[in-house]
Amino acid sequence: MSTTGLFPFNDLPVELQREIFLVAATVDPSSARQLVLVAKRVNSWVQPCIYEMVALGSVDTALFLRTMDAMPPSFFAAYVKKLCLSVSVGASDAAHIIRVCTGLIDLAFWVDHLAIFPDRSIAPMLCSLPLKRLSIEYKHFLSLFWEPQVQLRWYNTLTHLDIIFWRPQTAQDIPHLEKFPHLTHLSLRLRHDSPSETTLTAMLSAYRHIKLLVILGDTEPEASDAQEVVWPTNPRVVYIPYPSNVVKEWESQARDDPDCVWSRAEELVRTHTAEFERSSATS
């Protein structure tokens, strides 16, 4: 019997064939668009992987909208789970995309909706999503609460909140955080002054359910060389330099990569805590 021949792939059980293609598409996402051309059944297996995480800007929004028109809305409702709408996406296009992608659990809403509709809350657009993670500009976050009658479905599911300050503003207490009892991770993206020690202390005292507060800015206290540091006064706070490419950083956190901001901050806290415990044990 020859041992040099290749095992016929089609002789494998269909379930195993599907698993092999899914692993290949997951390990190397860039190959997924080639894999869908292999066969119709492979297309049906791999295509959901392509659309699980979608990041849109000025170039690809029109293409995505055409794809949405060519496929059943139920496909996008079922398979688009993580979506980044950058500042170059128009308000109307963003609303249309979110109306179709109703299964979102991770959303970066960086659209300047209030520039087009300054008196219109974005709550009706987002209220029914099953969100676990949200990245949003500060004033758009506040607009979620302009209409008290609109209840957010994700009050009890949101665990990660990333608030972006587009304009220079002193970060004070962030209102409405008490409405999210399962919120454990909060980040504030500041391109200017960091919150004062008094502000941070008050925030952490008011929201004890928050386990990690990340401050992303151009400078960090006591770190002129832009290091990533844990705040000595309270290890729940981590200072991290502002990412150079915010879309790639969002994609990294959406994949839970070990080098994303959340993972790096968690590792810093673990290291700081372990060092403190060792120091306490030997003193």
XYZ file of C-alpha atoms in Angstrom:
283
model
C 0.000 0.000 0.000
C 1.390 3.388 -0.981
C 1.984 5.857 1.834
C 2.941 8.763 -0.397
C -0.468 9.657 -1.820
C -2.526 12.509 -0.422
C -5.672 11.670 1.521
C -8.727 12.612 -0.615
C -10.165 15.684 1.079
C -13.685 14.912 -0.104
C -13.551 11.588 1.722
C -13.544 13.447 5.029
C -16.863 13.876 6.835
C -18.606 17.091 5.825
C -18.475 18.365 9.419
C -14.687 17.967 9.461
C -14.315 19.650 6.052
C -16.323 22.596 7.371
C -14.184 22.827 10.511
C -10.968 22.861 8.469
C -12.166 25.735 6.290
C -13.435 27.702 9.285
C -10.113 27.315 11.088
C -8.252 28.410 7.948
C -10.455 31.500 7.576
C -10.070 32.361 11.258
C -6.295 31.913 11.427
C -5.728 33.868 8.210
C -8.693 36.228 7.608
C -7.066 37.570 4.436
C -7.512 34.140 2.836
C -11.259 34.000 3.468
C -12.160 35.831 0.251
C -10.255 33.225 -1.769
C -11.741 30.308 0.171
C -15.315 31.316 -0.699
C -14.463 30.638 -4.360
C -13.597 26.975 -3.747
C -17.161 25.662 -3.841
C -20.714 26.718 -3.006
C -20.734 24.777 0.251
C -17.423 26.360 1.264
C -18.860 29.764 0.440
C -21.780 29.132 2.800
C -19.352 28.092 5.567
C -16.783 30.862 5.222
C -18.848 33.878 4.198
C -20.242 34.412 7.729
C -16.627 34.633 8.978
C -15.903 37.448 6.535
C -18.759 39.561 7.865
C -18.484 38.768 11.576
C -16.265 41.848 12.031
C -16.724 44.832 9.703
C -14.849 48.152 9.801
C -16.124 50.833 7.430
C -14.677 54.125 6.222
C -15.004 56.437 3.256
C -13.774 53.865 0.717
C -15.685 50.716 1.599
C -19.047 51.969 2.936
C -20.605 52.230 -0.532
C -19.407 48.702 -1.393
C -20.839 47.329 1.847
C -24.178 49.016 1.171
C -24.298 47.439 -2.311
C -23.538 44.052 -0.775
C -26.358 44.567 1.713
C -28.755 45.276 -1.149
C -27.666 42.098 -2.935
C -28.073 39.716 0.022
C -30.938 38.906 2.400
C -31.086 41.248 5.442
C -31.344 38.154 7.626
C -27.728 37.252 6.729
C -26.358 40.518 8.164
C -28.677 40.358 11.160
C -27.362 36.896 11.980
C -23.653 37.190 11.210
C -22.423 40.791 11.597
C -21.496 40.858 15.278
C -18.768 43.537 15.443
C -19.007 46.807 13.545
C -16.832 49.922 13.360
C -18.417 52.978 11.750
C -15.644 55.549 11.388
C -16.058 59.340 11.277
C -16.155 59.263 7.475
C -19.409 57.260 7.424
C -22.467 59.429 6.835
C -25.235 59.608 9.444
C -27.925 58.251 7.094
C -25.716 55.379 5.912
C -24.878 54.510 9.524
C -28.570 54.406 10.445
C -29.352 52.145 7.485
C -26.513 49.741 8.313
C -27.489 49.481 11.980
C -31.141 48.892 11.085
C -30.039 45.788 9.180
C -27.211 44.568 11.451
C -29.427 43.942 14.448
C -27.223 41.307 16.109
C -24.329 43.606 17.006
C -22.521 42.882 20.254
C -19.521 45.186 19.648
C -20.006 48.619 18.069
C -17.683 51.547 17.429
C -20.034 54.427 16.632
C -17.696 57.236 15.577
C -20.170 58.869 13.210
C -20.759 62.581 13.819
C -24.516 62.127 13.841
C -25.099 65.250 15.950
C -23.443 67.436 13.321
C -26.293 66.527 10.933
C -29.079 66.084 13.489
C -28.031 68.186 16.503
C -31.302 67.692 18.387
C -31.846 64.018 17.589
C -30.760 61.370 20.071
C -29.109 58.261 18.680
C -30.860 56.106 21.298
C -33.692 54.930 18.979
C -31.042 53.746 16.520
C -29.060 51.718 19.063
C -31.588 50.820 21.752
C -32.528 47.323 20.541
C -28.996 46.022 19.907
C -27.621 43.264 22.198
C -24.427 45.231 22.833
C -21.616 44.067 25.102
C -19.014 46.613 23.969
C -19.433 50.177 22.772
C -16.984 52.856 21.609
C -18.601 56.270 21.233
C -17.916 60.006 21.346
C -18.801 61.707 24.637
C -21.661 63.960 23.446
C -23.186 61.114 21.447
C -23.033 58.981 24.587
C -24.936 61.698 26.487
C -27.547 61.855 23.717
C -28.494 58.264 24.504
C -30.290 59.596 27.579
C -32.085 62.590 26.083
C -35.278 60.569 25.696
C -35.988 58.761 28.995
C -38.819 56.783 27.415
C -36.318 55.011 25.131
C -34.884 52.109 27.097
C -31.574 50.613 26.022
C -31.735 46.835 25.688
C -28.069 46.657 26.614
C -28.298 48.244 30.067
C -27.634 44.803 31.566
C -25.263 43.407 28.947
C -22.671 46.168 28.388
C -19.288 45.240 29.890
C -16.848 47.479 27.938
C -17.356 51.185 27.266
C -14.880 53.392 25.386
C -15.673 57.130 25.496
C -13.910 59.440 23.065
C -13.463 63.166 23.594
C -13.221 64.777 20.174
C -12.755 68.290 21.530
C -10.562 69.555 24.361
C -12.554 69.136 27.512
C -11.740 68.381 31.110
C -12.920 64.845 31.823
C -15.180 65.026 34.817
C -17.509 62.443 36.246
C -19.153 60.536 33.382
C -22.915 60.555 34.018
C -25.246 57.578 33.611
C -22.634 54.875 34.280
C -24.747 53.640 37.177
C -27.282 52.434 34.595
C -24.856 49.710 33.473
C -24.447 47.352 36.450
C -22.246 44.875 34.545
C -19.844 47.484 33.161
C -16.356 46.357 34.197
C -14.094 48.075 31.637
C -14.134 51.818 30.954
C -11.713 53.806 28.814
C -11.494 57.560 28.266
C -9.753 58.709 25.087
C -8.266 62.125 25.741
C -5.932 64.068 23.463
C -5.415 66.700 26.130
C -5.309 67.008 29.924
C -5.823 63.819 31.914
C -8.459 63.713 34.666
C -7.369 65.038 38.022
C -6.700 62.727 40.937
C -9.823 64.079 42.623
C -11.947 63.272 39.562
C -10.578 59.734 39.283
C -11.046 59.049 42.979
C -14.636 60.266 42.877
C -15.397 58.227 39.746
C -13.970 55.006 41.147
C -15.791 55.531 44.439
C -19.103 56.101 42.654
C -18.765 53.175 40.249
C -17.247 50.323 42.215
C -18.379 47.777 39.609
C -15.737 49.163 37.214
C -12.673 46.936 37.521
C -10.471 48.699 34.968
C -10.294 52.350 33.954
C -7.968 53.084 31.034
C -6.891 56.636 30.256
C -5.652 56.990 26.669
C -3.865 60.240 25.969
C -0.801 61.896 24.528
C 0.846 62.140 27.935
C 0.608 60.193 31.162
C 1.326 61.403 34.691
C 4.916 60.746 35.738
C 5.680 59.219 32.327
C 7.247 61.773 30.009
C 8.465 58.995 27.699
C 4.896 57.811 27.001
C 5.097 54.633 29.018
C 2.161 52.460 29.937
C 1.756 52.833 33.686
C -0.558 51.836 36.505
C -1.732 54.703 38.698
C 0.032 54.133 42.028
C -2.886 55.482 44.047
C -5.326 52.952 42.615
C -4.289 49.981 40.417
C -7.690 49.968 38.730
C -6.425 52.904 36.631
C -3.975 52.450 33.748
C -2.467 55.168 31.524
C -1.743 54.128 27.917
C -0.544 56.292 24.992
C -3.159 57.125 22.400
C -3.088 54.496 19.596
C -1.652 55.653 16.288
C -4.301 53.793 14.275
C -7.640 53.737 16.061
C -9.387 51.444 13.553
C -6.679 48.784 13.804
C -6.777 49.107 17.577
C -10.546 48.587 17.536
C -10.140 45.498 15.341
C -7.516 44.191 17.768
C -9.847 44.525 20.747
C -12.726 43.027 18.763
C -10.580 39.918 18.232
C -9.420 39.987 21.874
C -5.812 40.042 20.693
C -3.261 39.883 23.520
C -1.732 43.179 22.366
C -4.959 45.195 22.341
C -5.437 48.012 24.852
C -7.753 46.035 27.139
C -5.416 43.031 27.294
C -2.314 45.159 27.871
C -4.029 47.119 30.614
C -5.213 43.940 32.332
C -1.689 42.506 32.197
C -0.262 45.703 33.694
C -2.719 45.491 36.574
C -1.916 41.812 37.173
C 1.818 42.522 37.177
C 1.432 45.523 39.482
C -0.762 43.546 41.887
C 1.635 40.592 41.964
C 4.605 42.883 42.648
C 2.711 44.659 45.411
C 1.762 41.344 47.050
C 5.362 40.090 46.869
C 6.588 43.338 48.380
C 4.022 43.162 51.165
C 4.925 39.539 51.923
C 8.618 40.335 52.329
C 8.218 43.528 54.348
